[in-house]
Coordinates of C-alpha atoms in Angstrom, one line a residue:
M12 CA 161.9 54.4 58.2
T13 CA 162.9 57.6 59.9
A14 CA 162.3 59.5 56.7
G15 CA 158.9 57.9 56.4
L16 CA 158.0 58.9 59.9
G17 CA 159.2 62.4 59.2
K18 CA 157.1 62.6 56.1
G19 CA 154.0 61.3 58.0
A20 CA 154.6 63.9 60.7
R21 CA 154.9 66.6 58.2
R22 CA 151.6 65.6 56.6
A23 CA 149.9 65.4 60.0
G24 CA 151.3 68.9 60.7
D25 CA 150.0 70.2 57.4
L26 CA 146.6 68.8 58.2
M27 CA 146.5 70.4 61.6
S28 CA 147.7 73.7 60.2
A29 CA 145.0 73.6 57.6
A30 CA 142.4 72.8 60.2
T31 CA 143.5 75.4 62.7
S32 CA 144.2 78.4 60.6
G33 CA 141.5 80.9 59.6
P34 CA 140.9 84.1 57.6
R35 CA 142.2 86.3 60.4
G36 CA 144.8 84.0 61.9
S37 CA 142.2 82.5 64.3
R38 CA 143.0 79.0 65.6
T39 CA 140.8 76.4 67.1
R40 CA 141.8 74.5 70.3
G41 CA 143.1 71.7 68.1
A42 CA 142.6 69.8 64.9
G43 CA 141.5 66.8 66.9
L44 CA 138.5 68.6 68.4
L45 CA 137.5 69.8 64.9
I46 CA 137.7 66.3 63.4
V47 CA 135.8 64.7 66.3
G48 CA 133.1 67.4 66.1
L49 CA 132.9 67.0 62.3
L50 CA 132.4 63.2 62.6
L51 CA 129.8 63.6 65.3
V52 CA 127.9 66.1 63.3
A53 CA 128.1 63.9 60.2
L54 CA 126.6 60.9 62.2
N55 CA 123.6 63.0 63.2
L56 CA 122.9 64.1 59.7
R57 CA 121.7 60.6 59.0
F58 CA 120.4 59.1 62.2
A59 CA 117.0 60.6 61.9
L60 CA 116.6 59.6 58.2
T61 CA 117.5 55.9 57.8
G62 CA 116.0 54.5 61.1
V63 CA 112.5 54.4 59.6
G64 CA 112.9 51.7 57.0
P65 CA 113.4 48.7 59.3
L66 CA 110.4 49.8 61.3
V67 CA 108.0 50.3 58.4
D68 CA 105.9 47.2 58.9
D69 CA 105.4 47.9 62.6
I70 CA 104.5 51.6 61.9
R71 CA 102.0 50.5 59.2
R72 CA 100.4 47.9 61.6
D73 CA 100.0 50.4 64.5
T74 CA 99.0 53.4 62.5
A75 CA 97.1 51.8 59.6
L76 CA 99.0 53.9 57.2
S77 CA 99.2 52.8 53.5
G78 CA 102.5 52.1 51.7
T79 CA 102.3 55.5 50.1
A80 CA 101.7 57.2 53.4
V81 CA 104.7 55.4 55.0
G82 CA 106.7 56.4 51.9
L83 CA 105.7 60.0 52.7
L84 CA 107.1 59.6 56.2
S85 CA 110.5 58.9 54.6
T86 CA 109.9 61.6 52.0
A87 CA 108.8 64.4 54.3
P88 CA 112.3 65.1 55.7
L89 CA 113.8 64.8 52.3
L90 CA 111.4 67.4 51.0
A91 CA 112.5 69.6 53.9
L92 CA 116.1 69.0 52.8
G93 CA 115.2 70.4 49.3
L94 CA 113.0 73.3 50.4
V95 CA 115.2 74.6 53.3
S96 CA 118.6 74.2 51.7
P97 CA 118.6 77.6 49.9
F98 CA 118.4 79.4 53.3
A99 CA 121.6 77.8 54.6
P100 CA 124.1 80.3 53.1
R101 CA 122.1 83.3 54.4
L102 CA 121.9 81.9 57.9
A103 CA 125.7 81.3 57.8
A104 CA 126.3 84.8 56.6
R105 CA 124.3 86.2 59.5
F106 CA 125.2 84.0 62.4
G107 CA 128.3 82.1 61.3
A108 CA 128.5 78.6 59.8
E109 CA 129.8 77.0 63.0
Q110 CA 127.1 78.7 65.1
V111 CA 124.4 77.5 62.7
I112 CA 125.7 73.9 62.8
F113 CA 125.4 74.0 66.6
G114 CA 121.8 75.1 66.3
C115 CA 121.1 72.4 63.8
M116 CA 122.1 69.7 66.3
L117 CA 119.7 71.1 68.9
V118 CA 116.8 71.3 66.4
I119 CA 117.5 67.7 65.2
A120 CA 117.2 66.6 68.9
A121 CA 113.9 68.4 69.3
G122 CA 112.5 67.1 66.0
V123 CA 113.5 63.5 66.9
L124 CA 112.0 63.8 70.3
L125 CA 108.6 64.8 68.8
R126 CA 108.4 61.3 67.2
W127 CA 108.2 59.9 70.7
L128 CA 104.7 61.3 71.2
P129 CA 101.7 59.2 70.2
P130 CA 99.8 61.4 67.6
V131 CA 100.7 60.4 64.1
A132 CA 100.8 64.0 63.1
L133 CA 103.7 64.6 65.4
L134 CA 105.5 61.7 63.8
F135 CA 105.4 63.6 60.6
A136 CA 106.1 67.0 62.2
G137 CA 109.1 65.7 64.0
S138 CA 110.5 64.2 60.9
V139 CA 110.1 67.5 59.0
L140 CA 111.7 69.5 61.8
A141 CA 114.7 67.2 61.9
G142 CA 114.8 67.3 58.1
C143 CA 115.0 71.1 58.1
A144 CA 118.0 71.1 60.4
I145 CA 119.7 68.3 58.5
A146 CA 119.2 70.3 55.3
I147 CA 121.1 73.3 56.7
G148 CA 123.9 71.1 58.0
N149 CA 124.2 69.2 54.7
V150 CA 124.7 72.5 52.8
L151 CA 127.1 74.1 55.2
M152 CA 129.5 71.3 56.0
P153 CA 131.2 71.0 52.6
G154 CA 132.0 74.7 52.7
I155 CA 133.4 74.4 56.3
V156 CA 135.5 71.4 55.1
K157 CA 136.8 73.5 52.1
R158 CA 137.6 76.4 54.3
R159 CA 139.1 74.7 57.4
F160 CA 141.1 72.0 55.6
A161 CA 142.4 73.8 52.6
D162 CA 144.4 71.4 50.4
R163 CA 143.2 68.4 52.3
A164 CA 139.5 69.1 51.4
A165 CA 139.0 66.0 49.3
L166 CA 140.4 63.7 51.9
M167 CA 138.4 65.3 54.7
T168 CA 135.3 65.2 52.6
G169 CA 135.8 61.4 52.5
V170 CA 136.1 61.3 56.3
Y171 CA 132.9 63.4 56.6
S172 CA 131.1 61.2 54.1
A173 CA 132.3 58.1 56.1
G174 CA 130.6 59.7 59.2
L175 CA 127.4 60.1 57.2
S176 CA 127.5 56.5 56.1
V177 CA 128.2 55.2 59.6
G178 CA 125.3 57.2 60.9
G179 CA 123.0 55.8 58.3
S180 CA 124.1 52.3 58.9
L181 CA 123.9 52.5 62.7
S182 CA 120.3 53.8 62.8
A183 CA 119.2 51.2 60.2
G184 CA 120.9 48.3 62.0
L185 CA 120.0 49.3 65.6
A186 CA 116.4 50.3 64.9
V187 CA 114.8 46.8 65.5
P188 CA 117.1 45.8 68.4
I189 CA 116.2 49.1 70.2
E190 CA 112.5 48.5 69.5
D191 CA 112.8 45.0 70.9
A192 CA 114.6 46.3 74.0
F193 CA 111.7 48.6 74.7
N194 CA 109.0 45.9 74.3
G195 CA 108.2 46.7 70.7
N196 CA 107.9 50.5 71.2
W197 CA 109.0 51.9 67.8
H198 CA 108.4 55.5 69.1
I199 CA 111.3 55.1 71.4
A200 CA 113.4 53.4 68.6
L201 CA 112.9 56.6 66.5
A202 CA 113.3 59.1 69.3
I203 CA 116.4 57.8 71.0
W204 CA 118.6 59.4 68.3
A205 CA 118.0 62.7 70.1
L206 CA 120.8 61.7 72.5
P207 CA 123.7 61.6 70.0
A208 CA 122.5 64.9 68.6
L209 CA 122.9 66.5 72.0
V210 CA 126.3 64.9 72.4
A211 CA 127.3 66.3 69.0
A212 CA 126.2 69.8 70.1
V213 CA 128.4 69.6 73.1
A214 CA 131.4 68.4 71.1
W215 CA 130.9 71.2 68.5
L216 CA 131.0 73.9 71.2
P217 CA 134.8 74.6 70.8
Q218 CA 134.1 75.6 67.1
L219 CA 131.9 78.5 68.1
R220 CA 134.9 80.6 68.9
V221 CA 136.6 80.2 65.6
W222 CA 135.2 83.2 63.6
R223 CA 132.6 85.8 64.1
P224 CA 129.6 85.7 61.8
A225 CA 131.0 88.7 59.9
A226 CA 134.1 86.8 59.0
T227 CA 132.3 83.8 57.7
S228 CA 133.1 83.1 54.1
V229 CA 130.4 80.6 53.2
S230 CA 127.8 83.0 51.9
P231 CA 127.3 83.3 48.2
P232 CA 128.6 86.4 46.4
A233 CA 126.2 89.4 46.6
R234 CA 126.4 89.7 42.8
P235 CA 127.6 86.5 41.2
A236 CA 129.0 87.1 37.7
V237 CA 127.4 83.9 36.4
S238 CA 124.4 82.3 38.1
L239 CA 125.1 78.6 39.0
W240 CA 121.6 77.9 37.9
R241 CA 122.7 78.7 34.3
D242 CA 126.0 76.8 34.5
R243 CA 126.1 73.4 32.8
R244 CA 128.8 71.9 35.1
A245 CA 126.8 73.0 38.2
W246 CA 123.7 71.3 36.8
A247 CA 125.6 68.1 36.2
V248 CA 126.8 68.0 39.8
T249 CA 123.2 68.8 40.9
V250 CA 121.6 66.1 38.9
F251 CA 124.2 63.5 39.9
M252 CA 123.6 64.5 43.6
G253 CA 119.9 64.2 43.2
L254 CA 119.7 60.9 41.5
Q255 CA 122.3 59.1 43.6
S256 CA 120.4 60.4 46.7
L257 CA 117.1 59.2 45.3
I258 CA 118.6 55.7 44.9
Y259 CA 120.1 55.8 48.3
Y260 CA 117.0 56.9 50.2
A261 CA 114.7 54.6 48.2
G262 CA 116.9 51.7 49.2
A263 CA 117.2 52.9 52.9
A264 CA 113.4 53.2 53.1
W265 CA 112.3 50.0 51.3
L266 CA 115.2 47.6 51.0
P267 CA 114.4 46.0 54.4
S268 CA 110.8 45.3 53.2
I269 CA 112.2 43.9 49.9
L270 CA 114.5 41.6 51.9
Q271 CA 111.7 40.6 54.3
D272 CA 109.6 39.5 51.3
R273 CA 112.6 37.3 50.3
G274 CA 112.3 35.5 53.6
L275 CA 114.6 37.5 56.0
S276 CA 113.3 38.5 59.4
D277 CA 112.8 42.1 60.4
G278 CA 115.9 42.2 62.5
A279 CA 118.0 40.4 59.8
A280 CA 116.8 42.7 57.1
G281 CA 117.7 45.9 59.1
G282 CA 121.0 44.3 60.2
L283 CA 122.0 43.4 56.7
L284 CA 121.3 47.0 55.5
S285 CA 123.5 48.2 58.3
I286 CA 126.3 45.8 57.6
V287 CA 126.5 46.5 53.9
L288 CA 126.6 50.2 54.5
I289 CA 129.4 49.7 56.9
V290 CA 131.2 47.5 54.4
G291 CA 130.9 50.3 51.9
I292 CA 132.7 52.8 54.1
P293 CA 136.3 52.0 53.1
F294 CA 135.2 52.1 49.5
G295 CA 133.7 55.5 50.0
L296 CA 136.9 56.8 51.7
A297 CA 139.0 55.4 48.8
T298 CA 136.7 57.0 46.3
A299 CA 137.0 60.4 48.0
A300 CA 140.8 60.1 48.3
L301 CA 141.3 59.0 44.7
S302 CA 139.0 61.6 43.3
G303 CA 141.1 64.3 44.9
R304 CA 144.2 63.0 43.0
M305 CA 142.5 62.7 39.6
R306 CA 141.9 65.4 37.1
N307 CA 138.9 63.5 35.6
Q308 CA 136.8 61.4 37.9
G309 CA 134.9 59.6 35.1
V310 CA 136.2 56.1 35.9
L311 CA 134.9 56.5 39.5
A312 CA 131.6 57.8 38.2
V313 CA 131.1 54.7 36.0
V314 CA 131.9 52.3 38.9
S315 CA 129.7 54.2 41.4
C316 CA 126.7 54.2 39.0
M317 CA 127.0 50.6 37.7
L318 CA 127.4 48.8 41.1
P319 CA 123.8 49.7 42.2
V320 CA 122.5 48.4 38.9
I321 CA 124.1 45.0 39.5
G322 CA 122.6 45.0 43.0
W323 CA 119.1 45.9 41.9
L324 CA 119.3 43.3 39.0
G325 CA 120.3 40.7 41.5
L326 CA 117.3 41.5 43.6
L327 CA 115.0 41.6 40.6
L328 CA 116.1 38.6 38.6
G329 CA 118.2 36.4 41.0
P330 CA 117.0 33.6 43.3
D331 CA 116.6 34.2 47.0
A332 CA 120.1 32.9 47.6
L333 CA 121.5 35.9 45.7
A334 CA 119.6 38.5 47.8
V335 CA 122.4 38.9 50.3
P336 CA 125.3 39.3 47.8
A337 CA 123.2 41.5 45.6
T338 CA 122.5 43.8 48.7
V339 CA 126.2 43.9 49.4
V340 CA 127.0 45.1 45.9
L341 CA 124.2 47.6 46.1
G342 CA 125.6 48.9 49.4
I343 CA 129.1 49.3 48.1
G344 CA 127.7 51.2 45.1
V345 CA 125.7 53.7 47.1
S346 CA 128.6 54.1 49.5
T347 CA 130.8 55.2 46.7
A348 CA 128.4 57.4 44.8
F349 CA 127.6 59.7 47.7
P350 CA 131.2 60.5 48.6
L351 CA 131.9 61.1 45.0
A352 CA 129.0 63.5 44.7
L353 CA 130.2 65.4 47.8
T354 CA 133.8 65.5 46.6
L355 CA 132.7 66.9 43.2
I356 CA 130.9 69.7 45.0
V357 CA 134.2 70.5 46.8
L358 CA 136.4 70.1 43.8
R359 CA 134.2 72.1 41.4
G360 CA 133.9 75.0 43.8
R361 CA 136.8 77.5 43.4
D362 CA 136.7 78.6 47.0
A363 CA 134.6 78.1 50.2
R364 CA 132.0 80.6 49.2
Q365 CA 131.5 79.1 45.7
T366 CA 131.5 75.6 47.3
A367 CA 128.7 76.6 49.6
A368 CA 126.7 78.1 46.8
L369 CA 127.1 74.9 44.7
S370 CA 126.3 72.8 47.8
S371 CA 123.1 74.8 48.3
M372 CA 122.1 74.4 44.6
A373 CA 123.0 70.7 44.5
Q374 CA 121.1 69.9 47.7
T375 CA 118.1 72.1 47.1
F376 CA 117.3 70.5 43.8
G377 CA 119.0 67.2 44.6
Y378 CA 117.1 66.4 47.7
T379 CA 113.8 67.5 46.2
V380 CA 114.4 64.9 43.5
A381 CA 115.6 62.4 46.2
A382 CA 112.3 62.9 48.1
L383 CA 110.5 61.3 45.2
G384 CA 112.3 58.0 45.8
P385 CA 110.7 56.6 48.9
L386 CA 107.2 58.0 48.0
S387 CA 107.4 56.7 44.4
V388 CA 108.7 53.3 45.3
G389 CA 105.9 52.9 47.9
A390 CA 103.3 54.0 45.4
L391 CA 104.6 51.7 42.6
H392 CA 104.6 48.8 45.0
D393 CA 101.0 49.6 46.0
V394 CA 99.9 49.8 42.4
S395 CA 101.8 46.7 41.1
G396 CA 101.5 44.6 44.2
G397 CA 105.2 43.7 44.0
W398 CA 108.7 45.0 43.8
S399 CA 109.5 44.3 40.1
L400 CA 108.2 47.6 38.7
P401 CA 109.9 49.8 41.4
L402 CA 113.2 48.0 40.8
V403 CA 113.0 48.5 37.0
V404 CA 112.4 52.2 37.5
L405 CA 115.4 52.5 39.8
I406 CA 117.6 50.7 37.3
A407 CA 116.4 53.0 34.5
L408 CA 117.3 56.1 36.5
V409 CA 121.0 55.1 36.4
I410 CA 121.2 56.3 32.7
P411 CA 120.7 60.0 33.4
E412 CA 122.7 59.6 36.6
L413 CA 125.7 58.3 34.8
I414 CA 125.5 61.0 32.1
A415 CA 125.4 63.7 34.8
A416 CA 128.2 62.1 36.7
L417 CA 130.5 62.0 33.6
V418 CA 129.9 65.6 32.9
A419 CA 130.5 66.7 36.5
S420 CA 133.7 64.6 36.5
R421 CA 135.4 66.8 33.9
P422 CA 138.1 69.1 35.3
G423 CA 137.3 72.7 36.0
F424 CA 135.3 75.0 38.2
V425 CA 131.7 76.0 38.1
G426 CA 131.1 79.5 36.6
E427 CA 134.6 79.3 35.0
R428 CA 133.6 81.7 32.3
A429 CA 133.1 84.4 34.9
C430 CA 136.7 83.9 36.1
Q431 CA 138.3 84.4 32.8
P432 CA 139.8 87.9 32.1
A433 CA 137.9 90.1 29.7
A434 CA 139.4 90.4 26.2
P435 CA 141.3 93.6 25.6
A436 CA 139.4 96.3 23.7
P437 CA 140.4 96.7 20.0
A438 CA 142.8 99.4 19.2
G439 CA 141.5 102.6 17.8

């Protein structure tokens, strides 16, 4: 037992050492502050995105927006995620990754507060502003994890992804209760998430002293030997990130409405979405931990892609009694796919700089693809008058998702050809 405690202490010490050492021997005030800050930031990278779905019917009733327009409300921040992501490494190179994350928390708070104001235009504007800040944070955090936690990067990626999942589930589950607490005011139910963003900004303050911007190592190389945009493995990671994100956000935006059509109340539908995402968190942590120990993550890729298929099929073909278990299976599936995608970004990057470049590529293209999810599902529902056609399309998308995941799961680094030594010149 003593030996076991000693081994655990050594592993804890290794984790703290990895978290508190930097390129110039700089140290933070403690690994605990870093982990708490990381978790709070992760929570706020989802609060503003998943709280809309349970309130869709009330928003449509009060604003007279069509299903396509409400889908655009969920799509707008995702489009921002895709369009703004390429600027993240440049901002980090100029100001420092930790400093930019602090600014992102403040911008998220400002964007979320805009949704409190009555004009419908500000509802969209606030969502876009928050989405821009979330985009920057999404890109930079994997590089920070890679740099600050060294050989524990896969494990801490799982912790970070768990924070993202908790944030998504809390905002989905609490949206309707918060609305009810404020006499049906959905504006407040959307804007209240500015408070945790400000708390995260305060908790992140100790990280601003870690490195100066000039020492930040998350910017892409000035002259990369091989562009990631021409790298097959990088594209596989990117396509997997995009399609699993599309499935996740389409579900977050419209699953409550699907469940309400199956007879659940507004609060029960939002609560179920929240519960199944929370249930999926341990599976996500296990996926990230296992992926860091495996040379090839193909088995995990198959599981994470096929579970959502089972869930969607249950909602499409099963009786109403199967709606809840089908949703649970779906939630576990999306809760494993996302941590796997994040972990693959970390594992396929050779260092923090390359990880940030791959993260930027995967999330630029990936979230642009993901933005089509809520909008397309809303449009397909409007055209077909039901949920069968949207669910069939979501099921079909699993085929390219699985192919990309299997390719991305193969061992190696992106741009590996550039790292190989040049062949010696022939004699004579």
